[in-house]
mmCIF file of C-alpha atoms in Angstrom:
data_model
loop_
_atom_site.group_PDB
_atom_site.id
_atom_site.type_symbol
_atom_site.label_atom_id
_atom_site.label_comp_id
_atom_site.label_asym_id
_atom_site.label_seq_id
_atom_site.Cartn_x
_atom_site.Cartn_y
_atom_site.Cartn_z
ATOM 1 C CA UNK A 404 36.691 9.593 -6.899
ATOM 2 C CA UNK A 405 36.450 12.415 -4.637
ATOM 3 C CA UNK A 406 33.963 14.320 -6.676
ATOM 4 C CA UNK A 407 31.700 11.217 -6.562
ATOM 5 C CA UNK A 408 32.144 10.958 -2.709
ATOM 6 C CA UNK A 409 31.328 14.810 -2.423
ATOM 7 C CA UNK A 410 28.254 14.487 -4.551
ATOM 8 C CA UNK A 411 26.801 11.345 -2.866
ATOM 9 C CA UNK A 412 27.412 12.418 0.635
ATOM 10 C CA UNK A 413 25.242 15.427 0.472
ATOM 11 C CA UNK A 414 22.231 13.227 -0.168
ATOM 12 C CA UNK A 415 23.303 10.838 2.618
ATOM 13 C CA UNK A 416 23.663 13.690 5.041
ATOM 14 C CA UNK A 417 20.260 15.026 4.066
ATOM 15 C CA UNK A 418 18.714 11.653 4.737
ATOM 16 C CA UNK A 419 20.395 11.458 8.143
ATOM 17 C CA UNK A 420 19.259 14.946 9.173
ATOM 18 C CA UNK A 421 15.688 14.139 8.189
ATOM 19 C CA UNK A 422 15.760 10.796 10.228
ATOM 20 C CA UNK A 423 17.136 12.668 13.335
ATOM 21 C CA UNK A 424 14.472 15.444 13.079
ATOM 22 C CA UNK A 425 11.726 12.870 12.575
ATOM 23 C CA UNK A 426 12.873 10.968 15.585
ATOM 24 C CA UNK A 427 13.270 14.177 17.626
ATOM 25 C CA UNK A 428 9.744 15.091 16.861
ATOM 26 C CA UNK A 429 8.411 12.416 18.879
ATOM 27 C CA UNK A 430 5.805 11.767 16.217
ATOM 28 C CA UNK A 431 6.766 8.313 15.178
ATOM 29 C CA UNK A 432 4.606 5.821 13.350
ATOM 30 C CA UNK A 433 1.393 4.958 15.067
ATOM 31 C CA UNK A 434 -0.826 1.952 14.262
ATOM 32 C CA UNK A 435 -4.396 2.354 15.295
ATOM 33 C CA UNK A 436 -6.298 -0.499 17.045
ATOM 34 C CA UNK A 437 -8.696 -0.981 13.764
ATOM 35 C CA UNK A 438 -5.479 -1.108 11.698
ATOM 36 C CA UNK A 439 -4.008 -3.768 13.768
ATOM 37 C CA UNK A 440 -6.996 -5.691 13.578
ATOM 38 C CA UNK A 441 -7.076 -5.535 9.826
ATOM 39 C CA UNK A 442 -3.486 -6.426 9.518
ATOM 40 C CA UNK A 443 -3.948 -9.402 11.907
ATOM 41 C CA UNK A 444 -6.889 -10.536 9.610
ATOM 42 C CA UNK A 445 -4.660 -10.389 6.514
ATOM 43 C CA UNK A 446 -1.852 -12.065 8.464
ATOM 44 C CA UNK A 447 -4.342 -14.926 9.187
ATOM 45 C CA UNK A 448 -5.204 -15.601 5.623
ATOM 46 C CA UNK A 449 -3.542 -18.523 4.086
ATOM 47 C CA UNK A 450 -0.335 -18.171 1.800
ATOM 48 C CA UNK A 451 1.813 -15.331 1.132
ATOM 49 C CA UNK A 452 -0.394 -13.413 -1.365
ATOM 50 C CA UNK A 453 -0.165 -9.915 -2.594
ATOM 51 C CA UNK A 454 -1.880 -6.849 -1.154
ATOM 52 C CA UNK A 455 -2.608 -3.754 -2.956
ATOM 53 C CA UNK A 456 -3.182 -0.537 -1.058
ATOM 54 C CA UNK A 457 -4.821 2.546 -2.224
ATOM 55 C CA UNK A 458 -1.701 4.697 -2.605
ATOM 56 C CA UNK A 459 -3.762 7.939 -3.050
ATOM 57 C CA UNK A 460 -5.173 7.433 0.473
ATOM 58 C CA UNK A 461 -2.363 6.045 2.507
ATOM 59 C CA UNK A 462 0.790 7.597 3.630
ATOM 60 C CA UNK A 463 4.300 6.115 3.005
ATOM 61 C CA UNK A 464 4.495 5.058 6.502
ATOM 62 C CA UNK A 465 1.861 2.354 6.667
ATOM 63 C CA UNK A 466 3.777 0.591 3.933
ATOM 64 C CA UNK A 467 6.689 0.275 6.086
ATOM 65 C CA UNK A 468 4.902 -2.204 8.368
ATOM 66 C CA UNK A 469 1.978 -3.701 6.390
ATOM 67 C CA UNK A 470 4.027 -6.366 4.778
ATOM 68 C CA UNK A 471 5.800 -7.329 7.922
ATOM 69 C CA UNK A 472 2.582 -7.587 10.022
ATOM 70 C CA UNK A 473 0.732 -9.387 7.434
ATOM 71 C CA UNK A 474 3.339 -11.698 6.059
ATOM 72 C CA UNK A 475 2.015 -10.838 2.623
ATOM 73 C CA UNK A 476 3.808 -9.063 -0.287
ATOM 74 C CA UNK A 477 2.674 -5.565 -1.249
ATOM 75 C CA UNK A 478 2.020 -4.666 -4.879
ATOM 76 C CA UNK A 479 3.980 -1.490 -4.313
ATOM 77 C CA UNK A 480 5.627 -0.383 -1.251
ATOM 78 C CA UNK A 481 8.153 2.257 -0.470
ATOM 79 C CA UNK A 482 7.683 4.064 -3.797
ATOM 80 C CA UNK A 483 9.371 7.120 -2.379
ATOM 81 C CA UNK A 484 12.482 5.121 -1.485
ATOM 82 C CA UNK A 485 12.422 3.259 -4.711
ATOM 83 C CA UNK A 486 12.170 6.605 -6.647
ATOM 84 C CA UNK A 487 15.036 7.966 -4.735
ATOM 85 C CA UNK A 488 17.175 5.221 -5.811
ATOM 86 C CA UNK A 489 16.216 5.505 -9.483
ATOM 87 C CA UNK A 490 13.619 2.981 -9.740
ATOM 88 C CA UNK A 491 10.535 3.933 -11.919
ATOM 89 C CA UNK A 492 7.242 3.271 -10.091
ATOM 90 C CA UNK A 493 4.876 5.127 -12.486
ATOM 91 C CA UNK A 494 3.451 2.124 -14.064
ATOM 92 C CA UNK A 495 2.577 0.460 -10.757
ATOM 93 C CA UNK A 496 1.309 3.815 -9.427
ATOM 94 C CA UNK A 497 -0.988 4.138 -12.668
ATOM 95 C CA UNK A 498 -2.249 0.480 -12.292
ATOM 96 C CA UNK A 499 -3.227 1.142 -8.586
ATOM 97 C CA UNK A 500 -5.048 4.291 -9.684
ATOM 98 C CA UNK A 501 -6.881 2.541 -12.560
ATOM 99 C CA UNK A 502 -8.050 -0.334 -10.314
ATOM 100 C CA UNK A 503 -9.418 2.102 -7.721
ATOM 101 C CA UNK A 504 -10.987 4.354 -10.263
ATOM 102 C CA UNK A 505 -12.219 1.701 -12.539
ATOM 103 C CA UNK A 506 -16.084 1.862 -13.042
ATOM 104 C CA UNK A 507 -16.393 -1.632 -14.482
ATOM 105 C CA UNK A 508 -15.611 -4.525 -12.089
ATOM 106 C CA UNK A 509 -14.552 -6.709 -15.083
ATOM 107 C CA UNK A 510 -11.724 -4.322 -16.044
ATOM 108 C CA UNK A 511 -10.600 -4.012 -12.406
ATOM 109 C CA UNK A 512 -10.613 -7.757 -11.669
ATOM 110 C CA UNK A 513 -8.630 -8.324 -15.064
ATOM 111 C CA UNK A 514 -5.847 -6.022 -13.860
ATOM 112 C CA UNK A 515 -5.708 -7.529 -10.348
ATOM 113 C CA UNK A 516 -5.562 -11.043 -11.690
ATOM 114 C CA UNK A 517 -2.959 -10.285 -14.363
ATOM 115 C CA UNK A 518 -0.796 -8.706 -11.495
ATOM 116 C CA UNK A 519 -1.394 -11.573 -9.087
ATOM 117 C CA UNK A 520 -3.147 -9.341 -6.464
ATOM 118 C CA UNK A 521 -5.035 -11.323 -3.909
ATOM 119 C CA UNK A 522 -6.511 -8.567 -1.680
ATOM 120 C CA UNK A 523 -7.424 -4.949 -1.804
ATOM 121 C CA UNK A 524 -7.005 -3.126 1.405
ATOM 122 C CA UNK A 525 -8.342 0.542 1.740
ATOM 123 C CA UNK A 526 -9.807 2.924 4.432
ATOM 124 C CA UNK A 527 -13.534 2.692 4.911
ATOM 125 C CA UNK A 528 -15.386 4.919 2.891
ATOM 126 C CA UNK A 529 -13.011 5.025 0.016
ATOM 127 C CA UNK A 530 -13.793 1.798 -1.726
ATOM 128 C CA UNK A 531 -12.767 1.383 -5.258
ATOM 129 C CA UNK A 532 -15.342 2.904 -7.787
ATOM 130 C CA UNK A 533 -16.107 -0.472 -9.290
ATOM 131 C CA UNK A 534 -17.510 -1.877 -6.008
ATOM 132 C CA UNK A 535 -20.370 0.650 -6.231
ATOM 133 C CA UNK A 536 -21.649 -1.113 -9.410
ATOM 134 C CA UNK A 537 -21.257 -4.735 -8.341
ATOM 135 C CA UNK A 538 -21.422 -6.784 -5.218
ATOM 136 C CA UNK A 539 -17.916 -7.617 -4.129
ATOM 137 C CA UNK A 540 -16.645 -10.212 -1.659
ATOM 138 C CA UNK A 541 -15.685 -8.093 1.268
ATOM 139 C CA UNK A 542 -13.914 -10.519 3.592
ATOM 140 C CA UNK A 543 -13.209 -8.090 6.362
ATOM 141 C CA UNK A 544 -14.409 -4.695 7.593
ATOM 142 C CA UNK A 545 -14.090 -2.855 10.904
ATOM 143 C CA UNK A 546 -15.001 0.807 11.597
ATOM 144 C CA UNK A 547 -11.923 2.060 9.687
ATOM 145 C CA UNK A 548 -10.845 -0.443 7.094
ATOM 146 C CA UNK A 549 -12.198 -2.858 4.417
ATOM 147 C CA UNK A 550 -10.630 -5.817 2.691
ATOM 148 C CA UNK A 551 -11.941 -7.379 -0.616
ATOM 149 C CA UNK A 552 -10.612 -10.845 -1.656
ATOM 150 C CA UNK A 553 -9.792 -11.024 -5.344
ATOM 151 C CA UNK A 554 -11.249 -14.124 -6.787
#
């Protein structure tokens, strides 16, 4: 038992030290006004649908508050933490990449519907590839973000 305690305490100590250093850096997590505006829009949408974020273009930090502030589920959130605890998130990450890089909207929408995703949320200017070939229903946009409703 003491061997297990020694082996697991090193990881816990590392996490605690990282958290203390992060707090001392005074960086914190900041949420811009355009992002708050986007999250407020999603929060006003009926139901508790699922939101898919572009993982390649978002940091881990936004995932910490997006679900809370929108009252929506995220398709994949906290992948780093999940991976640290032994959960394999490769399939979810691959599906997100497939959706955002799909050139044919039919393929992207099929993946989104099969995975019960209701909204795509991404930084403006980084729209999924398939939106360049077809008119999509952008239900929200501001100077920094766009949201597509999956029908």
